[in-house]
Coordinates of C-alpha atoms (C1' of nucleotides) in Angstrom, one line a residue:
Chain Q
X1 CA 129.3 114.4 126.9
X2 CA 131.7 116.5 125.0
X3 CA 129.2 119.0 121.9
X4 CA 131.2 118.7 119.0
X5 CA 129.4 120.0 116.1
X6 CA 130.6 121.8 113.5
X7 CA 129.2 122.8 109.8
X8 CA 132.0 120.9 108.1
X9 CA 132.9 117.2 109.8
X10 CA 130.0 115.6 110.4
X11 CA 128.1 115.4 114.2
X12 CA 129.1 111.2 114.9
X13 CA 125.1 111.2 116.3
X14 CA 124.5 112.5 112.7
X15 CA 126.5 109.6 111.4
X16 CA 125.2 107.1 113.3
X17 CA 121.4 108.7 112.2
X18 CA 122.7 108.1 108.5
X19 CA 123.8 104.6 108.6
X20 CA 120.0 104.0 109.8
X21 CA 117.9 105.9 107.0
X22 CA 120.4 104.4 104.5
X23 CA 119.1 101.6 105.6
X24 CA 115.2 102.6 105.5
X25 CA 113.3 101.6 102.0
X26 CA 111.0 104.4 102.2
X27 CA 114.1 107.1 101.7
X28 CA 115.7 105.2 99.3
X29 CA 114.3 107.7 96.5
X30 CA 116.5 110.2 98.6
X31 CA 119.9 110.9 96.9
X32 CA 123.2 110.5 99.7
X33 CA 122.6 114.4 99.8
X34 CA 119.7 114.4 100.9
X35 CA 120.0 111.8 103.2
X36 CA 122.9 113.4 104.8
X37 CA 120.7 116.4 105.3
X38 CA 118.0 114.4 107.3
X39 CA 120.1 112.0 109.2
X40 CA 121.4 115.8 110.2
X41 CA 118.1 117.1 111.0
X42 CA 117.0 113.8 112.6
X43 CA 116.8 113.0 116.4
X44 CA 117.8 109.1 118.3
X45 CA 115.4 107.9 119.7
X46 CA 116.2 105.2 122.7
X47 CA 113.5 103.2 124.1
X48 CA 113.4 100.2 126.7
X49 CA 110.5 97.3 126.1
X50 CA 107.0 98.0 126.7
X51 CA 108.0 101.6 126.2
X52 CA 104.3 104.0 124.7
X53 CA 106.8 105.7 122.2
X54 CA 103.5 107.1 120.6
X55 CA 99.4 106.9 121.9
X56 CA 96.8 106.3 119.0
X57 CA 95.2 110.1 118.4
X58 CA 98.2 111.9 118.7
X59 CA 98.6 114.5 116.2
X60 CA 102.2 115.4 116.3
X61 CA 103.7 113.8 113.6
X62 CA 107.2 112.6 112.7
X63 CA 108.4 110.1 111.0
X64 CA 110.4 107.6 112.4
X65 CA 112.9 104.8 111.6
X66 CA 113.7 102.0 113.6
X67 CA 117.0 101.7 114.2
X68 CA 117.5 98.8 116.1
X69 CA 114.8 96.2 118.6
X70 CA 111.1 95.9 117.6
X71 CA 108.3 97.7 117.6
X72 CA 104.2 97.1 118.3
X73 CA 101.9 99.0 116.6
X74 CA 98.5 99.2 117.5
X75 CA 95.4 100.4 119.3
X76 CA 93.3 99.8 122.4
X77 CA 89.8 100.5 122.9
X78 CA 88.2 102.0 125.4
X79 CA 87.3 98.8 126.9
X80 CA 91.3 97.8 127.1
X81 CA 90.7 95.3 124.6
X82 CA 94.0 95.4 122.6
X83 CA 94.4 95.7 118.5
X84 CA 98.1 94.6 117.3
X85 CA 98.2 95.4 113.6
X86 CA 102.1 94.8 113.1
X87 CA 105.3 94.4 114.6
X88 CA 108.5 96.8 113.0
X89 CA 111.6 95.5 113.2
X90 CA 114.8 97.1 112.0
X91 CA 115.0 99.7 109.0
X92 CA 110.8 99.8 108.9
X93 CA 109.4 103.2 109.3
X94 CA 106.0 103.8 110.1
X95 CA 104.2 107.5 111.3
X96 CA 102.5 107.6 108.1
X97 CA 100.7 110.9 109.1
X98 CA 103.5 112.8 108.2
X99 CA 102.3 112.7 104.2
X100 CA 98.4 113.9 106.7
X101 CA 99.6 117.1 108.3
X102 CA 97.1 117.7 111.9
X103 CA 95.7 114.0 111.1
X104 CA 95.8 112.2 114.6
X105 CA 97.2 109.0 114.6
X106 CA 94.8 105.9 113.8
X107 CA 97.1 103.1 116.4
X108 CA 99.6 104.3 118.8
X109 CA 103.3 102.3 118.5
X110 CA 104.6 100.6 121.8
X111 CA 108.2 99.1 122.3
X112 CA 108.2 95.2 121.9
X113 CA 111.6 95.3 122.5
X114 CA 114.5 97.5 123.5
X115 CA 115.8 99.5 120.9
X116 CA 115.8 102.8 119.0
X117 CA 114.6 105.1 116.2
X118 CA 115.6 107.8 114.1
X119 CA 112.7 110.2 113.8
X120 CA 113.0 113.4 111.5
X121 CA 110.6 115.9 112.4
X122 CA 107.9 116.3 109.8
X123 CA 107.7 119.2 108.4
X124 CA 112.2 119.0 107.5
X125 CA 111.0 115.9 106.1
X126 CA 108.2 117.2 103.5
X127 CA 110.7 120.0 103.0
X128 CA 113.2 117.5 101.9
X129 CA 111.2 115.8 100.0
X130 CA 109.9 119.0 98.3
X131 CA 114.0 120.1 97.4
X132 CA 113.8 116.3 96.1
X133 CA 111.5 116.0 93.6
X134 CA 112.9 112.8 92.0
X135 CA 112.3 111.4 95.5
X136 CA 108.4 111.1 95.5
X137 CA 107.6 108.8 93.2
X138 CA 109.3 105.6 94.7
X139 CA 107.2 107.4 98.1
X140 CA 104.0 107.3 96.3
X141 CA 105.4 103.1 95.6
X142 CA 105.5 102.6 99.3
X143 CA 103.0 104.1 100.4
X144 CA 100.9 102.3 98.0
X145 CA 102.2 99.7 98.6
X146 CA 101.6 99.8 102.3
X147 CA 97.7 100.3 101.6
X148 CA 97.9 97.4 99.9
X149 CA 99.2 95.6 102.5
X150 CA 97.0 96.7 104.7
X151 CA 93.5 96.1 102.4
X152 CA 95.0 92.8 101.8
X153 CA 93.9 92.6 105.8
X154 CA 90.8 93.3 105.1
X155 CA 90.7 90.8 102.3
X156 CA 92.2 87.8 104.3
X157 CA 89.8 88.7 107.5
X158 CA 86.5 88.6 105.7
X159 CA 87.9 86.0 103.9
X160 CA 89.6 83.5 105.3
X161 CA 89.3 81.3 108.4
X162 CA 91.2 81.2 111.4
X163 CA 94.1 78.6 110.8
X164 CA 94.0 80.6 107.0
X165 CA 94.3 83.9 108.7
X166 CA 96.9 83.2 111.2
X167 CA 98.5 81.6 108.6
X168 CA 98.6 84.5 105.8
X169 CA 99.7 87.1 109.2
X170 CA 102.6 85.1 109.4
X171 CA 103.3 84.8 106.6
X172 CA 103.2 88.4 105.9
X173 CA 105.5 89.1 109.1
X174 CA 108.0 87.3 107.4
X175 CA 108.1 88.3 103.9
X176 CA 108.6 91.9 105.5
X177 CA 111.0 90.8 107.8
X178 CA 113.2 89.6 105.1
X179 CA 112.3 92.9 103.4
X180 CA 113.5 94.8 105.7
X181 CA 116.9 94.0 105.0
X182 CA 116.9 91.5 108.3
X183 CA 118.3 89.0 106.1
X184 CA 118.9 88.1 102.4
X185 CA 118.4 84.7 102.7
X186 CA 115.8 83.4 100.5
X187 CA 113.8 81.3 102.5
X188 CA 115.3 80.4 105.7
X189 CA 113.9 79.7 108.8
X190 CA 112.3 83.5 110.6
X191 CA 111.4 83.5 114.5
X192 CA 109.0 85.8 115.7
X193 CA 109.0 86.5 119.6
X194 CA 105.0 86.6 120.0
X195 CA 103.0 85.4 122.4
X196 CA 100.2 84.2 122.0
X197 CA 98.5 87.1 123.4
X198 CA 100.0 89.0 120.7
X199 CA 98.9 86.8 118.0
X200 CA 95.7 86.7 119.4
X201 CA 95.0 90.5 119.3
X202 CA 96.3 90.2 115.7
X203 CA 93.3 88.3 113.9
X204 CA 90.9 89.9 117.0
X205 CA 91.2 86.6 118.8
X206 CA 92.1 85.1 122.7
X207 CA 95.0 83.4 123.2
X208 CA 92.4 80.4 123.8
X209 CA 91.3 80.2 120.3
X210 CA 95.4 81.2 118.9
X211 CA 96.1 78.0 120.5
X212 CA 94.0 75.4 119.0
X213 CA 95.0 77.1 115.4
X214 CA 98.5 77.0 116.5
X215 CA 98.3 72.9 116.3
X216 CA 96.9 72.6 113.4
X217 CA 99.4 74.7 111.7
X218 CA 102.2 72.9 113.8
X219 CA 100.0 69.3 112.8
X220 CA 101.0 70.7 109.5
X221 CA 104.8 71.7 109.8
X222 CA 104.1 74.7 108.9
X223 CA 105.2 76.1 111.5
X224 CA 106.8 75.7 115.5
X225 CA 106.4 77.6 118.1
X226 CA 107.2 77.1 122.0
X227 CA 107.5 79.5 125.2
X228 CA 107.0 83.5 123.3
X229 CA 108.1 82.0 120.1
X230 CA 106.9 80.7 116.7
X231 CA 108.9 80.2 114.7
X232 CA 108.3 79.9 110.1
X233 CA 110.4 77.1 109.0
X234 CA 109.8 77.7 105.6
X235 CA 107.5 80.6 104.3
X236 CA 107.7 79.2 100.9
X237 CA 105.3 75.9 102.4
X238 CA 103.3 78.0 104.1
X239 CA 102.3 80.1 101.0
X240 CA 101.7 76.8 99.0
X241 CA 99.2 75.9 102.0
X242 CA 97.5 78.9 101.9
X243 CA 96.5 78.7 98.7
X244 CA 95.5 75.4 97.9
X245 CA 92.2 74.9 100.0
X246 CA 89.5 77.1 100.7
X247 CA 89.6 78.1 103.7
X248 CA 86.4 79.1 104.1
Chain V
X1 CA 81.8 109.3 63.4
X2 CA 83.5 113.0 62.6
X3 CA 86.9 112.6 64.2
X4 CA 87.8 116.6 64.6
X5 CA 91.2 116.9 66.6
X6 CA 92.9 119.6 66.7
X7 CA 96.3 121.0 68.5
X8 CA 94.0 124.0 69.2
X9 CA 90.7 123.3 69.4
X10 CA 89.8 121.1 72.0
X11 CA 88.2 118.5 71.6
X12 CA 84.1 117.8 73.1
X13 CA 84.4 114.8 74.8
X14 CA 88.4 115.4 75.8
X15 CA 86.0 118.8 77.4
X16 CA 83.8 116.5 79.2
X17 CA 87.2 114.1 81.1
X18 CA 88.2 117.6 82.3
X19 CA 85.2 118.3 83.6
X20 CA 85.2 114.5 85.8
X21 CA 88.7 114.8 86.3
X22 CA 88.0 118.6 88.1
X23 CA 85.4 117.1 90.6
X24 CA 88.5 114.6 91.8
X25 CA 90.2 115.7 94.7
X26 CA 93.1 113.2 94.2
X27 CA 93.8 115.4 91.2
X28 CA 93.3 119.0 92.8
X29 CA 97.2 119.6 93.0
X30 CA 97.8 120.5 89.8
X31 CA 97.5 123.4 87.8
X32 CA 94.5 123.5 85.2
X33 CA 96.5 123.3 82.4
X34 CA 97.8 120.4 83.6
X35 CA 94.4 119.1 83.8
X36 CA 93.6 120.3 80.6
X37 CA 96.4 117.6 79.4
X38 CA 95.3 114.9 81.6
X39 CA 91.7 115.1 80.2
X40 CA 93.4 114.6 76.4
X41 CA 94.7 111.6 77.4
X42 CA 91.8 110.1 79.3
X43 CA 89.7 107.8 78.1
X44 CA 85.9 108.0 78.6
X45 CA 84.5 104.4 79.8
X46 CA 80.6 104.1 79.8
X47 CA 79.2 100.7 81.9
X48 CA 76.5 99.4 82.3
X49 CA 75.5 97.7 86.3
X50 CA 77.1 94.4 87.4
X51 CA 79.8 95.2 84.8
X52 CA 83.5 94.0 85.7
X53 CA 85.2 95.9 85.2
X54 CA 88.2 94.8 86.7
X55 CA 88.8 92.1 88.2
X56 CA 91.1 91.0 91.3
X57 CA 95.2 90.0 90.4
X58 CA 95.2 92.9 87.4
X59 CA 98.4 94.3 86.3
X60 CA 97.6 96.4 84.0
X61 CA 96.9 100.1 85.8
X62 CA 95.0 103.4 85.3
X63 CA 93.2 105.7 87.6
X64 CA 90.2 106.1 87.3
X65 CA 87.6 108.1 88.1
X66 CA 84.3 107.7 89.0
X67 CA 82.2 110.2 86.3
X68 CA 78.8 108.9 87.1
X69 CA 77.3 106.1 88.5
X70 CA 79.2 103.8 91.2
X71 CA 81.1 101.1 92.0
X72 CA 81.6 98.6 94.1
X73 CA 85.0 97.5 95.3
X74 CA 85.3 93.8 95.5
X75 CA 86.9 90.2 96.1
X76 CA 85.3 87.1 95.3
X77 CA 87.3 84.3 97.4
X78 CA 87.3 80.6 94.9
X79 CA 84.3 79.7 96.4
X80 CA 82.2 82.3 95.6
X81 CA 82.5 84.4 98.7
X82 CA 82.4 87.8 97.9
X83 CA 83.7 90.9 100.7
X84 CA 83.1 94.0 99.1
X85 CA 85.5 96.9 100.5
X86 CA 83.3 100.3 99.4
X87 CA 81.3 102.1 97.7
X88 CA 82.2 104.7 95.2
X89 CA 80.4 107.6 93.3
X90 CA 80.8 110.6 91.4
X91 CA 84.6 112.1 91.8
X92 CA 86.0 109.1 93.7
X93 CA 89.1 107.9 92.2
X94 CA 90.4 103.8 92.4
X95 CA 93.1 102.2 91.0
X96 CA 95.4 102.5 93.7
X97 CA 98.6 100.8 91.7
X98 CA 99.1 103.1 89.7
X99 CA 101.3 104.0 92.1
X100 CA 103.0 100.9 91.8
X101 CA 103.6 99.8 88.3
X102 CA 103.5 96.4 88.0
X103 CA 101.6 95.5 91.3
X104 CA 98.4 93.3 90.7
X105 CA 94.9 94.4 92.2
X106 CA 93.7 93.0 95.5
X107 CA 89.8 94.0 94.9
X108 CA 88.3 94.4 91.9
X109 CA 85.5 97.2 90.8
X110 CA 82.0 96.6 89.8
X111 CA 80.0 98.4 88.6
X112 CA 77.5 98.5 90.7
X113 CA 74.9 101.1 88.7
X114 CA 75.3 102.8 84.2
X115 CA 77.2 104.7 84.6
X116 CA 81.1 106.0 83.5
X117 CA 84.8 105.9 84.7
X118 CA 87.2 108.8 82.9
X119 CA 90.4 106.7 83.1
X120 CA 93.9 108.4 82.8
X121 CA 96.7 105.7 81.7
X122 CA 99.2 105.0 84.2
X123 CA 102.3 106.2 82.5
X124 CA 100.5 108.9 81.4
X125 CA 99.6 110.1 85.1
X126 CA 103.1 110.0 85.9
X127 CA 104.9 111.6 83.5
X128 CA 102.5 114.4 84.6
X129 CA 103.4 114.0 87.7
X130 CA 106.5 114.0 87.4
X131 CA 106.3 117.7 85.0
X132 CA 104.0 118.5 87.8
X133 CA 106.0 118.6 91.0
X134 CA 104.2 120.8 92.8
X135 CA 100.2 118.5 92.3
X136 CA 103.1 115.5 94.6
X137 CA 101.8 116.3 98.6
X138 CA 98.4 116.6 98.2
X139 CA 99.0 113.6 95.9
X140 CA 100.6 111.6 99.2
X141 CA 98.4 112.6 101.5
X142 CA 94.6 111.5 99.5
X143 CA 96.7 108.1 98.9
X144 CA 98.0 108.3 103.1
X145 CA 94.1 109.1 104.5
X146 CA 93.1 106.3 102.4
X147 CA 95.7 104.0 103.9
X148 CA 94.2 105.5 107.8
X149 CA 90.9 104.4 106.3
X150 CA 91.7 100.9 106.0
X151 CA 93.6 100.8 108.7
X152 CA 90.0 102.6 110.8
X153 CA 88.5 99.1 109.4
X154 CA 90.8 96.9 110.2
X155 CA 90.5 98.3 113.5
X156 CA 86.4 98.3 113.6
X157 CA 86.8 94.5 112.8
X158 CA 88.7 93.4 115.8
X159 CA 87.5 96.0 118.0
X160 CA 83.6 96.6 117.7
X161 CA 81.1 94.1 117.7
X162 CA 78.7 93.3 114.9
X163 CA 76.5 96.9 115.7
X164 CA 79.1 99.3 115.7
X165 CA 81.0 97.5 112.2
X166 CA 77.4 97.8 110.5
X167 CA 77.3 101.4 111.9
X168 CA 80.7 102.4 111.7
X169 CA 81.0 101.5 107.4
X170 CA 77.3 103.3 107.2
X171 CA 78.9 106.5 109.0
X172 CA 81.8 106.3 106.8
X173 CA 80.3 105.8 103.7
X174 CA 78.3 108.6 104.4
X175 CA 81.4 110.8 104.8
X176 CA 82.9 110.0 101.8
X177 CA 80.3 110.5 100.2
X178 CA 80.1 114.1 101.4
X179 CA 83.4 114.2 100.7
X180 CA 83.4 113.4 97.4
X181 CA 81.3 116.0 96.6
X182 CA 77.8 114.3 96.5
X183 CA 75.7 117.0 98.5
X184 CA 77.6 120.4 100.6
X185 CA 74.6 119.8 102.9
X186 CA 76.1 119.7 105.8
X187 CA 74.1 116.6 107.9
X188 CA 71.3 115.6 105.7
X189 CA 70.2 112.2 105.4
X190 CA 72.5 109.9 103.1
X191 CA 70.2 107.3 101.2
X192 CA 72.7 103.9 100.0
X193 CA 71.4 101.4 97.1
X194 CA 72.8 98.7 98.9
X195 CA 70.8 95.2 99.9
X196 CA 71.6 93.2 102.4
X197 CA 73.2 91.3 101.6
X198 CA 75.7 94.0 99.8
X199 CA 76.6 95.0 103.2
X200 CA 77.0 91.6 104.9
X201 CA 79.8 91.1 102.6
X202 CA 80.9 94.0 103.8
X203 CA 80.9 93.0 107.0
X204 CA 82.4 89.3 106.4
X205 CA 78.6 88.6 107.9
X206 CA 75.3 87.6 106.6
X207 CA 72.4 88.9 105.2
X208 CA 70.6 87.1 108.4
X209 CA 73.1 88.7 110.8
X210 CA 72.6 92.3 109.3
X211 CA 69.3 91.8 109.6
X212 CA 69.2 91.3 112.9
X213 CA 71.6 94.4 113.2
X214 CA 69.6 97.0 111.4
X215 CA 67.3 96.3 112.8
X216 CA 68.7 97.1 116.7
X217 CA 70.3 100.0 115.0
X218 CA 67.1 101.3 113.7
X219 CA 65.7 100.7 117.1
X220 CA 68.2 103.6 118.1
X221 CA 66.5 105.9 115.5
X222 CA 69.9 105.7 113.8
X223 CA 69.2 104.2 110.3
X224 CA 65.9 103.6 108.0
X225 CA 66.1 101.2 105.9
X226 CA 63.7 99.7 103.3
X227 CA 64.2 97.6 99.9
X228 CA 67.6 97.7 99.0
X229 CA 67.7 100.5 100.9
X230 CA 69.5 102.0 104.2
X231 CA 69.8 105.3 104.9
X232 CA 71.3 107.9 107.6
X233 CA 69.0 110.5 108.6
X234 CA 72.0 112.3 111.0
X235 CA 75.3 111.2 110.5
X236 CA 76.4 113.4 113.7
X237 CA 73.4 111.5 116.1
X238 CA 75.6 107.9 114.5
X239 CA 78.6 109.4 114.9
X240 CA 78.1 110.5 119.0
X241 CA 76.3 106.7 119.3
X242 CA 79.2 105.1 118.4
X243 CA 81.8 107.0 120.1
X244 CA 79.9 106.4 123.9
X245 CA 79.1 103.1 124.8
X246 CA 82.1 100.4 124.8
X247 CA 80.4 98.6 122.5
X248 CA 81.7 95.2 123.0
Chain G
dG1 C1' 48.9 96.6 84.6
dC2 C1' 51.6 93.0 85.4
dC3 C1' 55.0 88.8 86.3
dA4 C1' 59.2 86.9 87.0
dG5 C1' 62.8 87.6 89.4
dA6 C1' 65.7 89.6 93.2
dC7 C1' 65.6 90.8 97.9
dT8 C1' 63.4 89.9 102.4
dG9 C1' 61.9 88.5 106.9
dT10 C1' 62.5 84.6 110.1
dC11 C1' 62.1 80.3 112.8
dA12 C1' 65.7 76.3 114.9
dA13 C1' 69.3 74.2 114.6
dC14 C1' 74.2 73.5 114.5
dG15 C1' 78.8 75.2 115.4
dG16 C1' 82.7 77.3 116.5
dT17 C1' 84.9 80.8 119.8
dT18 C1' 84.7 83.0 123.7
dT19 C1' 84.4 83.0 128.7
dG20 C1' 86.2 81.8 133.3
dA21 C1' 88.6 79.0 135.8
dC22 C1' 92.5 76.0 137.3
dA23 C1' 97.5 74.3 137.2
dC24 C1' 101.8 73.6 135.7
dT25 C1' 105.9 75.6 132.9
dT26 C1' 109.4 79.0 131.4
dA27 C1' 111.8 83.4 131.9
dC28 C1' 113.7 87.0 134.4
dC29 C1' 116.5 89.7 138.0
dG30 C1' 118.0 90.3 142.5
Chain P
dC1 C1' 119.9 79.7 143.3
dG2 C1' 115.4 80.9 143.7
dG3 C1' 111.1 83.4 143.5
dT4 C1' 107.7 86.1 141.7
dA5 C1' 105.2 87.2 137.1
dA6 C1' 104.0 86.1 132.7
dG7 C1' 103.5 82.9 129.7
dT8 C1' 101.0 79.0 129.1
dG9 C1' 97.7 73.6 127.6
dT10 C1' 93.6 72.7 128.9
dC11 C1' 88.4 71.4 129.7
dA12 C1' 83.5 72.3 130.1
dA13 C1' 79.5 75.9 129.7
dA14 C1' 77.7 79.4 127.7
dC15 C1' 77.1 82.4 123.7
dC16 C1' 76.5 84.3 119.2
dG17 C1' 76.5 84.5 114.8
dT18 C1' 75.7 81.1 110.8
dT19 C1' 73.7 77.6 108.3
dG20 C1' 69.3 75.9 105.9
dA21 C1' 64.7 76.4 104.5
dC22 C1' 60.7 79.1 102.5
dA23 C1' 56.8 82.1 102.8
dG24 C1' 56.3 86.6 101.6
dT25 C1' 56.8 91.1 99.6
dC26 C1' 59.0 95.0 96.1
dT27 C1' 60.7 96.1 91.8
dG28 C1' 61.6 97.2 86.8
dG29 C1' 60.8 96.1 82.4
dC30 C1' 57.8 94.2 79.2

DNA sequence: GCCAGACTGTCAACGGTTTGACACTTACCG
DNA sequence: CGGTAAGTGTCAAACCGTTGACAGTCTGGC
């Protein structure tokens, strides 16, 4: 491995980082020159499936952008029960504690498949923002949307019955999937590699309970599922279904 | 009503607004001159108990700061079930959609008592931030902490049993109460005017269920309650209780 | 002070979810 | 290409919180 770093010739790894950072909605408010700086400061971090990337409670804060593969955001209780918040795919970012240095991470991150993270050190990222303040509004917007999502989940968990909750969460994942630039495809089918247990952990229910619910939704033609996989064939149909009917 | 506005003599109402805005943690990153501008642009809005301040789904966005009284943040489902997210007291702010103009509010706001809001129009607030960019980091921090809180609630709802959930939420309210400047009192008792039903709506349970849980917590000496009132006598004790024990 | 309305305690019956257990299927790795 | 670990379908029993109903209690406003 040859080390070739000159001030005016970009590091090839940095070029790759740049590629990834460019695909991240959080950073899209920064001008390209700023992204290039970020890429130079960033560090690529490959990972293998099931590797623990960050533990719940860690204080160190970096901004992580998923470059490849997928990452599970989850938290484990003292008695081993696990709750999963969401699944991030390429283009997504996490590590919101960059904005509140010193706060511990509420949820941990685990590799859901093989892949790679591109990480910008927290301080470097904050400095960069300070030097390109025009990026702030976009940053606030992204953060506020994430808050919006979290609150929606709270609402769903409190107001909807099990099929409603599962449906909503799947729809939500499908929308994120689209938004983070996986597809331009307007309303094509989306498949997730999630086991019944993963879904159970997302909803705070059991494997068996999820099974029953999935069968209901499948009966309505709203989803399909097979070994370790769930697919939403038509997001629009699912959305409509979830809007009608009182759903408890 | 005499109109007396000159450029160099502050409007008395504006002086009152300023007072309120100064007490708001979200705005504490802005220099005082900026706060004075904000106060001039702000509008005081008195309210009576149970008045609907904002409905779920509204798009118009302003930054609201509670000047007096308390405000319930909640959402109602089509079949009348209600879910309450939190209770805001003087010094607290809401209307996070200021940061994402065009997004509908997920939750509505209802007056929990008589009181008053001080509202800064969304555009004016955003313009102000742009002119005083040094306030951005603090703003991001506040927003990110709120996200942190929302995620904590999701975690609690998924991982903890009923007493655990209720306890955590009460502790959380008590901490906010302290933080928003009600008391400097390190660990004094805090009382909330919440009916069993309000609590039930926060937790997604029933009035009767809440009753049972409160009795358990009371038995442990962690809370006390009477007609329409719950009090946490010792936050530290409650926190310790919630940390030990596997809690489901 | 008094009264109407809001809030509360309590109980039995009901119902949906979990628990626990077991046999079966699928995917992955050597 | 076969073996093993992970994932899955299914069932009955147990559990826990809800439903529904009613009488009792508190409070604020007149």
